[in-house]
Amino acid sequence: MSDVGICVLLCGGFIGSFYVWRRERTFALSCLKDLQVASTFEPCCFESNNHTTFRNRLISFTGYTGVSLLLLEYLLRKEGTDNTPRGSSAVVHQLLCPGGDVKRCLSVTAKSALATLFLFAGPLLENGAYVFHEDEGIFVLRNLVVCPIGEEVFFRALLLHILLKRRSVMFSVFTSSVLFALSHSHHIFPIVVDEYQNGKQEEKERNDAQPMYWVRALKKLTPMYMCTFACGLLTGYYYSVCTNKNLLATIITHMLCNFIGPPTFRFITSNSCSHRLCYGGIYSSGVVGWLVMLRNVQKPLTGWP
């Protein structure tokens, strides 16, 4: 089997781990068979912020992340290309603290985080204090800690390790980013049920209308696909090119992306020309600052054995 095929299967297992739970699996199958039946399920079945749903997915997500770490540890040790001390972890030695240089690892992590803040200067200033608005604590834990760590371990450390053996950096980062975006497809089930329930109030119910709700749900999911794909490209580029496979740097970057959120570009629709010029300049300056900082991130890695 090709390396891409292996990555697709691993990604399928990653998504499928959410459906080891009978309630989650039954709800998803009901959506595929009949939206009218799926709409009768309790709200906790299709609300991602429900505590029971959160608990089940956290267990699945954490378990699969653990399996990914074990597989990555095995692959790194099988290669035997580094000087990992006996009894220590190859993942820690090669990816969390490359070369065993803690100071350099932290320096690269800090500089890559600063570069990301420059890149998101526009959204930060445009959204203002709203970026600090979040849900209750457990969901902050999910968005800013659990997901960034688990997703970077799986999609960057593991999948890129498999792909980069035979593929170019560009192809590997692109492929892992596509898989990362598609891994969010499970969100379509609650969205399509919501569309169905809203549609019932607006138009007469018809059995042949159900595909229309799937189309609407897919349209609503498209921005999420685009944002997660862009996040995958950014962290994949950091991991493969800028930080010499520094996993900690990509985790921090992912946390920042989730915290700040995607750029809204609301300033474009402003009636004030000066407002548009001001924020356009901030967005542009942020990109320039990001490019400059990336050069500084790479400098310490020049000539690194």
mmCIF file of C-alpha atoms in Angstrom:
data_model
loop_
_atom_site.group_PDB
_atom_site.id
_atom_site.type_symbol
_atom_site.label_atom_id
_atom_site.label_comp_id
_atom_site.label_asym_id
_atom_site.label_seq_id
_atom_site.Cartn_x
_atom_site.Cartn_y
_atom_site.Cartn_z
ATOM 1 C CA MET A 1 0.000 0.000 0.000
ATOM 2 C CA SER A 2 1.245 3.500 -0.823
ATOM 3 C CA ASP A 3 2.176 6.007 1.839
ATOM 4 C CA VAL A 4 -0.811 8.185 0.889
ATOM 5 C CA GLY A 5 -3.140 5.198 1.241
ATOM 6 C CA ILE A 6 -1.731 4.469 4.688
ATOM 7 C CA CYS A 7 -2.312 8.079 5.720
ATOM 8 C CA VAL A 8 -5.902 7.956 4.428
ATOM 9 C CA LEU A 9 -6.574 4.774 6.416
ATOM 10 C CA LEU A 10 -5.032 6.262 9.555
ATOM 11 C CA CYS A 11 -7.140 9.387 9.087
ATOM 12 C CA GLY A 12 -10.236 7.233 8.652
ATOM 13 C CA GLY A 13 -9.432 5.547 11.942
ATOM 14 C CA PHE A 14 -8.963 8.956 13.542
ATOM 15 C CA ILE A 15 -12.468 10.081 12.505
ATOM 16 C CA GLY A 16 -13.974 6.643 13.096
ATOM 17 C CA SER A 17 -12.822 6.642 16.723
ATOM 18 C CA PHE A 18 -15.634 9.118 17.472
ATOM 19 C CA TYR A 19 -18.173 6.513 16.391
ATOM 20 C CA VAL A 20 -17.151 3.679 18.682
ATOM 21 C CA TRP A 21 -19.859 5.128 20.922
ATOM 22 C CA ARG A 22 -23.257 3.635 20.135
ATOM 23 C CA ARG A 23 -25.152 6.917 20.474
ATOM 24 C CA GLU A 24 -22.794 8.770 18.112
ATOM 25 C CA ARG A 25 -22.848 5.914 15.611
ATOM 26 C CA THR A 26 -26.641 5.544 15.683
ATOM 27 C CA PHE A 27 -27.155 9.264 15.174
ATOM 28 C CA ALA A 28 -24.757 9.406 12.196
ATOM 29 C CA LEU A 29 -26.381 6.378 10.531
ATOM 30 C CA SER A 30 -29.825 7.886 11.084
ATOM 31 C CA CYS A 31 -28.700 11.081 9.366
ATOM 32 C CA LEU A 32 -27.560 9.078 6.357
ATOM 33 C CA LYS A 33 -30.807 7.079 6.200
ATOM 34 C CA ASP A 34 -33.537 9.552 7.125
ATOM 35 C CA LEU A 35 -33.178 13.096 8.445
ATOM 36 C CA GLN A 36 -36.704 13.004 9.820
ATOM 37 C CA VAL A 37 -35.711 10.185 12.174
ATOM 38 C CA ALA A 38 -32.400 11.856 13.040
ATOM 39 C CA SER A 39 -34.194 15.075 13.970
ATOM 40 C CA THR A 40 -36.082 13.227 16.716
ATOM 41 C CA PHE A 41 -32.876 12.454 18.617
ATOM 42 C CA GLU A 42 -32.184 14.340 21.823
ATOM 43 C CA PRO A 43 -30.220 17.595 21.316
ATOM 44 C CA CYS A 44 -27.246 16.111 23.171
ATOM 45 C CA CYS A 45 -26.709 13.809 20.181
ATOM 46 C CA PHE A 46 -25.925 16.666 17.813
ATOM 47 C CA GLU A 47 -24.614 19.436 20.059
ATOM 48 C CA SER A 48 -20.804 19.414 20.102
ATOM 49 C CA ASN A 49 -20.795 21.482 23.307
ATOM 50 C CA ASN A 50 -22.905 18.952 25.165
ATOM 51 C CA HIS A 51 -20.988 17.562 28.157
ATOM 52 C CA THR A 52 -21.677 13.909 27.338
ATOM 53 C CA THR A 53 -20.642 14.377 23.717
ATOM 54 C CA PHE A 54 -17.535 16.227 24.862
ATOM 55 C CA ARG A 55 -16.602 13.424 27.271
ATOM 56 C CA ASN A 56 -17.031 10.663 24.687
ATOM 57 C CA ARG A 57 -15.076 12.495 22.010
ATOM 58 C CA LEU A 58 -12.358 13.444 24.479
ATOM 59 C CA ILE A 59 -11.861 9.782 25.375
ATOM 60 C CA SER A 60 -11.755 8.747 21.704
ATOM 61 C CA PHE A 61 -9.496 11.629 20.726
ATOM 62 C CA THR A 62 -7.064 11.096 23.597
ATOM 63 C CA GLY A 63 -6.952 7.359 22.983
ATOM 64 C CA TYR A 64 -6.171 7.748 19.279
ATOM 65 C CA THR A 65 -3.550 10.388 20.049
ATOM 66 C CA GLY A 66 -1.904 7.903 22.403
ATOM 67 C CA VAL A 67 -1.931 5.226 19.692
ATOM 68 C CA SER A 68 -0.426 7.753 17.253
ATOM 69 C CA LEU A 69 2.387 8.528 19.693
ATOM 70 C CA LEU A 70 3.155 4.830 20.134
ATOM 71 C CA LEU A 71 3.203 4.287 16.357
ATOM 72 C CA LEU A 72 5.418 7.338 15.870
ATOM 73 C CA GLU A 73 7.767 6.137 18.608
ATOM 74 C CA TYR A 74 8.002 2.766 16.868
ATOM 75 C CA LEU A 75 8.719 4.314 13.455
ATOM 76 C CA LEU A 76 11.394 6.638 14.827
ATOM 77 C CA ARG A 77 13.143 3.837 16.693
ATOM 78 C CA LYS A 78 12.890 1.496 13.714
ATOM 79 C CA GLU A 79 14.816 3.972 11.576
ATOM 80 C CA GLY A 80 17.568 4.259 14.160
ATOM 81 C CA THR A 81 18.961 7.389 12.505
ATOM 82 C CA ASP A 82 19.472 9.427 15.675
ATOM 83 C CA ASN A 83 21.358 9.135 18.916
ATOM 84 C CA THR A 84 18.367 8.772 21.214
ATOM 85 C CA PRO A 85 19.699 7.798 24.648
ATOM 86 C CA ARG A 86 18.740 4.326 25.793
ATOM 87 C CA GLY A 87 15.593 4.370 27.877
ATOM 88 C CA SER A 88 14.405 7.768 26.642
ATOM 89 C CA SER A 89 11.648 8.617 24.159
ATOM 90 C CA ALA A 90 12.548 9.106 20.495
ATOM 91 C CA VAL A 91 9.519 11.403 20.102
ATOM 92 C CA VAL A 92 10.770 13.696 22.868
ATOM 93 C CA HIS A 93 14.389 13.570 21.707
ATOM 94 C CA GLN A 94 13.693 14.178 18.010
ATOM 95 C CA LEU A 95 10.464 16.186 17.875
ATOM 96 C CA LEU A 96 9.831 17.968 21.174
ATOM 97 C CA CYS A 97 13.452 18.803 21.836
ATOM 98 C CA PRO A 98 15.404 18.226 18.598
ATOM 99 C CA GLY A 99 19.038 17.481 19.272
ATOM 100 C CA GLY A 100 18.512 17.739 23.014
ATOM 101 C CA ASP A 101 19.079 21.521 22.909
ATOM 102 C CA VAL A 102 16.306 22.837 25.154
ATOM 103 C CA LYS A 103 17.354 26.482 24.821
ATOM 104 C CA ARG A 104 17.282 26.395 21.024
ATOM 105 C CA CYS A 105 13.992 24.503 21.021
ATOM 106 C CA LEU A 106 12.340 27.165 23.194
ATOM 107 C CA SER A 107 13.887 29.947 21.113
ATOM 108 C CA VAL A 108 12.502 28.523 17.868
ATOM 109 C CA THR A 109 9.109 27.981 19.509
ATOM 110 C CA ALA A 110 8.951 31.573 20.778
ATOM 111 C CA LYS A 111 10.003 33.039 17.428
ATOM 112 C CA SER A 112 7.515 30.966 15.455
ATOM 113 C CA ALA A 113 4.757 32.025 17.884
ATOM 114 C CA LEU A 114 5.749 35.664 17.469
ATOM 115 C CA ALA A 115 5.721 35.239 13.687
ATOM 116 C CA THR A 116 2.182 33.855 13.931
ATOM 117 C CA LEU A 117 1.084 36.848 16.018
ATOM 118 C CA PHE A 118 2.441 39.138 13.303
ATOM 119 C CA LEU A 119 0.499 37.176 10.677
ATOM 120 C CA PHE A 120 -2.707 37.560 12.698
ATOM 121 C CA ALA A 121 -2.143 41.224 13.558
ATOM 122 C CA GLY A 122 -5.111 42.231 11.398
ATOM 123 C CA PRO A 123 -7.641 39.837 12.969
ATOM 124 C CA LEU A 124 -6.317 40.633 16.458
ATOM 125 C CA LEU A 125 -6.866 44.364 16.075
ATOM 126 C CA GLU A 126 -10.100 44.018 14.129
ATOM 127 C CA ASN A 127 -11.713 41.637 16.615
ATOM 128 C CA GLY A 128 -10.283 43.379 19.673
ATOM 129 C CA ALA A 129 -11.321 41.990 23.045
ATOM 130 C CA TYR A 130 -13.733 39.558 21.366
ATOM 131 C CA VAL A 131 -10.881 37.079 20.875
ATOM 132 C CA PHE A 132 -10.942 36.575 24.655
ATOM 133 C CA HIS A 133 -14.588 35.543 24.530
ATOM 134 C CA GLU A 134 -14.865 31.788 24.988
ATOM 135 C CA ASP A 135 -17.199 29.067 26.206
ATOM 136 C CA GLU A 136 -16.935 27.499 29.616
ATOM 137 C CA GLY A 137 -13.691 25.995 30.858
ATOM 138 C CA ILE A 138 -13.894 22.465 29.484
ATOM 139 C CA PHE A 139 -14.443 23.759 25.963
ATOM 140 C CA VAL A 140 -11.508 26.142 26.305
ATOM 141 C CA LEU A 141 -9.524 23.044 27.278
ATOM 142 C CA ARG A 142 -10.748 21.310 24.117
ATOM 143 C CA ASN A 143 -10.056 24.167 21.694
ATOM 144 C CA LEU A 144 -6.789 25.481 23.109
ATOM 145 C CA VAL A 145 -5.100 22.416 24.600
ATOM 146 C CA VAL A 146 -6.482 19.000 23.676
ATOM 147 C CA CYS A 147 -7.165 19.542 19.963
ATOM 148 C CA PRO A 148 -3.924 21.400 19.123
ATOM 149 C CA ILE A 149 -1.790 18.770 20.852
ATOM 150 C CA GLY A 150 -3.586 15.730 19.452
ATOM 151 C CA GLU A 151 -3.995 17.081 15.926
ATOM 152 C CA GLU A 152 -0.382 18.186 15.642
ATOM 153 C CA VAL A 153 0.844 14.819 16.908
ATOM 154 C CA PHE A 154 -1.279 12.984 14.345
ATOM 155 C CA PHE A 155 -1.415 15.229 11.268
ATOM 156 C CA ARG A 156 2.022 16.808 11.468
ATOM 157 C CA ALA A 157 4.318 14.503 13.415
ATOM 158 C CA LEU A 158 2.919 11.142 12.275
ATOM 159 C CA LEU A 159 1.483 11.763 8.802
ATOM 160 C CA LEU A 160 4.299 14.048 7.668
ATOM 161 C CA HIS A 161 6.835 11.537 8.986
ATOM 162 C CA ILE A 162 5.258 8.898 6.736
ATOM 163 C CA LEU A 163 4.862 11.160 3.694
ATOM 164 C CA LEU A 164 8.237 12.919 3.774
ATOM 165 C CA LYS A 165 10.091 9.636 3.357
ATOM 166 C CA ARG A 166 9.086 9.447 -0.310
ATOM 167 C CA ARG A 167 7.365 12.714 -1.165
ATOM 168 C CA SER A 168 8.375 16.324 -1.551
ATOM 169 C CA VAL A 169 7.729 18.812 1.235
ATOM 170 C CA MET A 170 5.087 20.608 -0.845
ATOM 171 C CA PHE A 171 3.148 17.432 -1.631
ATOM 172 C CA SER A 172 3.424 16.142 1.940
ATOM 173 C CA VAL A 173 2.222 19.364 3.558
ATOM 174 C CA PHE A 174 -0.604 19.717 1.031
ATOM 175 C CA THR A 175 -1.786 16.121 1.525
ATOM 176 C CA SER A 176 -1.687 16.266 5.321
ATOM 177 C CA SER A 177 -3.576 19.589 5.210
ATOM 178 C CA VAL A 178 -6.307 18.123 2.995
ATOM 179 C CA LEU A 179 -6.700 15.173 5.366
ATOM 180 C CA PHE A 180 -6.713 17.557 8.326
ATOM 181 C CA ALA A 181 -9.547 19.561 6.765
ATOM 182 C CA LEU A 182 -11.555 16.461 5.834
ATOM 183 C CA SER A 183 -11.184 15.107 9.374
ATOM 184 C CA HIS A 184 -13.670 17.790 10.448
ATOM 185 C CA SER A 185 -16.389 16.245 8.254
ATOM 186 C CA HIS A 186 -18.154 14.747 11.281
ATOM 187 C CA HIS A 187 -19.519 18.249 11.951
ATOM 188 C CA ILE A 188 -21.813 17.847 8.949
ATOM 189 C CA PHE A 189 -24.253 15.613 10.860
ATOM 190 C CA PRO A 190 -25.420 18.192 13.442
ATOM 191 C CA ILE A 191 -25.403 20.878 10.738
ATOM 192 C CA VAL A 192 -27.628 18.905 8.361
ATOM 193 C CA VAL A 193 -30.111 18.127 11.147
ATOM 194 C CA ASP A 194 -30.222 21.813 12.033
ATOM 195 C CA GLU A 195 -30.844 22.657 8.369
ATOM 196 C CA TYR A 196 -33.598 20.060 8.208
ATOM 197 C CA GLN A 197 -35.329 21.376 11.323
ATOM 198 C CA ASN A 198 -35.151 24.959 10.054
ATOM 199 C CA GLY A 199 -36.326 23.901 6.603
ATOM 200 C CA LYS A 200 -39.407 22.168 7.978
ATOM 201 C CA GLN A 201 -40.611 25.466 9.358
ATOM 202 C CA GLU A 202 -40.125 27.266 6.053
ATOM 203 C CA GLU A 203 -41.416 24.837 3.463
ATOM 204 C CA LYS A 204 -43.643 21.844 3.056
ATOM 205 C CA GLU A 205 -41.872 18.594 3.883
ATOM 206 C CA ARG A 206 -41.009 16.375 0.916
ATOM 207 C CA ASN A 207 -39.013 13.168 0.965
ATOM 208 C CA ASP A 208 -37.115 14.171 -2.175
ATOM 209 C CA ALA A 209 -36.007 17.430 -0.507
ATOM 210 C CA GLN A 210 -33.549 15.761 1.872
ATOM 211 C CA PRO A 211 -30.537 15.983 -0.493
ATOM 212 C CA MET A 212 -31.057 19.744 -0.517
ATOM 213 C CA TYR A 213 -30.338 19.881 3.214
ATOM 214 C CA TRP A 214 -27.066 18.024 2.696
ATOM 215 C CA VAL A 215 -26.063 20.571 0.066
ATOM 216 C CA ARG A 216 -26.865 23.408 2.458
ATOM 217 C CA ALA A 217 -24.918 21.721 5.247
ATOM 218 C CA LEU A 218 -21.923 21.228 2.971
ATOM 219 C CA LYS A 219 -21.996 24.916 2.051
ATOM 220 C CA LYS A 220 -21.984 25.833 5.737
ATOM 221 C CA LEU A 221 -19.116 23.429 6.361
ATOM 222 C CA THR A 222 -16.999 24.825 3.507
ATOM 223 C CA PRO A 223 -15.577 27.770 5.537
ATOM 224 C CA MET A 224 -14.447 25.294 8.205
ATOM 225 C CA TYR A 225 -12.747 23.187 5.538
ATOM 226 C CA MET A 226 -10.979 26.275 4.206
ATOM 227 C CA CYS A 227 -9.838 27.480 7.639
ATOM 228 C CA THR A 228 -8.584 24.075 8.768
ATOM 229 C CA PHE A 229 -6.830 23.545 5.435
ATOM 230 C CA ALA A 230 -5.078 26.922 5.816
ATOM 231 C CA CYS A 231 -4.128 26.086 9.407
ATOM 232 C CA GLY A 232 -2.728 22.762 8.204
ATOM 233 C CA LEU A 233 -0.635 24.497 5.548
ATOM 234 C CA LEU A 234 0.722 26.970 8.107
ATOM 235 C CA THR A 235 1.657 24.452 10.789
ATOM 236 C CA GLY A 236 2.860 21.938 8.196
ATOM 237 C CA TYR A 237 5.146 24.573 6.689
ATOM 238 C CA TYR A 238 6.459 25.482 10.129
ATOM 239 C CA TYR A 239 7.043 21.843 11.010
ATOM 240 C CA SER A 240 8.704 20.769 7.760
ATOM 241 C CA VAL A 241 10.624 23.899 6.761
ATOM 242 C CA CYS A 242 10.941 26.572 9.432
ATOM 243 C CA THR A 243 11.480 24.735 12.713
ATOM 244 C CA ASN A 244 13.221 21.525 11.679
ATOM 245 C CA LYS A 245 10.376 19.315 12.968
ATOM 246 C CA ASN A 246 9.897 21.134 16.250
ATOM 247 C CA LEU A 247 6.529 19.745 17.352
ATOM 248 C CA LEU A 248 6.192 22.142 20.280
ATOM 249 C CA ALA A 249 6.377 25.130 17.915
ATOM 250 C CA THR A 250 3.536 23.812 15.748
ATOM 251 C CA ILE A 251 1.394 23.026 18.793
ATOM 252 C CA ILE A 252 1.768 26.598 20.085
ATOM 253 C CA THR A 253 1.005 27.942 16.600
ATOM 254 C CA HIS A 254 -2.119 25.791 16.401
ATOM 255 C CA MET A 255 -3.229 27.054 19.817
ATOM 256 C CA LEU A 256 -2.838 30.642 18.632
ATOM 257 C CA CYS A 257 -4.832 29.932 15.463
ATOM 258 C CA ASN A 258 -7.697 28.478 17.503
ATOM 259 C CA PHE A 259 -7.567 31.322 20.019
ATOM 260 C CA ILE A 260 -7.532 34.193 17.518
ATOM 261 C CA GLY A 261 -9.730 32.622 14.864
ATOM 262 C CA PRO A 262 -9.697 33.196 11.101
ATOM 263 C CA PRO A 263 -9.467 36.676 9.553
ATOM 264 C CA THR A 264 -12.892 38.170 8.892
ATOM 265 C CA PHE A 265 -11.882 41.037 6.562
ATOM 266 C CA ARG A 266 -14.936 42.976 7.755
ATOM 267 C CA PHE A 267 -13.096 46.226 7.090
ATOM 268 C CA ILE A 268 -13.550 45.679 3.335
ATOM 269 C CA THR A 269 -17.270 46.445 3.637
ATOM 270 C CA SER A 270 -16.711 49.602 5.694
ATOM 271 C CA ASN A 271 -18.112 52.841 4.276
ATOM 272 C CA SER A 272 -15.073 54.752 5.532
ATOM 273 C CA CYS A 273 -12.177 54.868 3.091
ATOM 274 C CA SER A 274 -9.716 55.727 5.878
ATOM 275 C CA HIS A 275 -10.958 52.733 7.889
ATOM 276 C CA ARG A 276 -10.387 50.408 4.946
ATOM 277 C CA LEU A 277 -6.923 51.829 4.309
ATOM 278 C CA CYS A 278 -5.971 51.598 7.986
ATOM 279 C CA TYR A 279 -6.950 47.971 8.446
ATOM 280 C CA GLY A 280 -5.703 47.037 4.993
ATOM 281 C CA GLY A 281 -2.328 48.448 6.016
ATOM 282 C CA ILE A 282 -2.408 46.512 9.291
ATOM 283 C CA TYR A 283 -3.194 43.236 7.526
ATOM 284 C CA SER A 284 -0.437 43.866 4.963
ATOM 285 C CA SER A 285 2.090 44.911 7.604
ATOM 286 C CA GLY A 286 1.292 41.757 9.547
ATOM 287 C CA VAL A 287 2.126 39.591 6.545
ATOM 288 C CA VAL A 288 5.390 41.493 5.996
ATOM 289 C CA GLY A 289 6.275 41.131 9.676
ATOM 290 C CA TRP A 290 5.491 37.431 9.475
ATOM 291 C CA LEU A 291 7.847 36.952 6.526
ATOM 292 C CA VAL A 292 10.623 38.852 8.318
ATOM 293 C CA MET A 293 10.150 36.818 11.495
ATOM 294 C CA LEU A 294 10.232 33.556 9.553
ATOM 295 C CA ARG A 295 13.701 34.453 8.320
ATOM 296 C CA ASN A 296 14.767 34.927 11.942
ATOM 297 C CA VAL A 297 13.184 31.635 12.961
ATOM 298 C CA GLN A 298 15.241 29.826 10.350
ATOM 299 C CA LYS A 299 18.535 31.542 11.182
ATOM 300 C CA PRO A 300 19.347 29.523 14.304
ATOM 301 C CA LEU A 301 18.758 26.352 12.315
ATOM 302 C CA THR A 302 21.328 27.207 9.652
ATOM 303 C CA GLY A 303 24.213 24.800 9.950
ATOM 304 C CA TRP A 304 22.485 22.843 12.692
ATOM 305 C CA PRO A 305 23.785 19.294 12.540
#
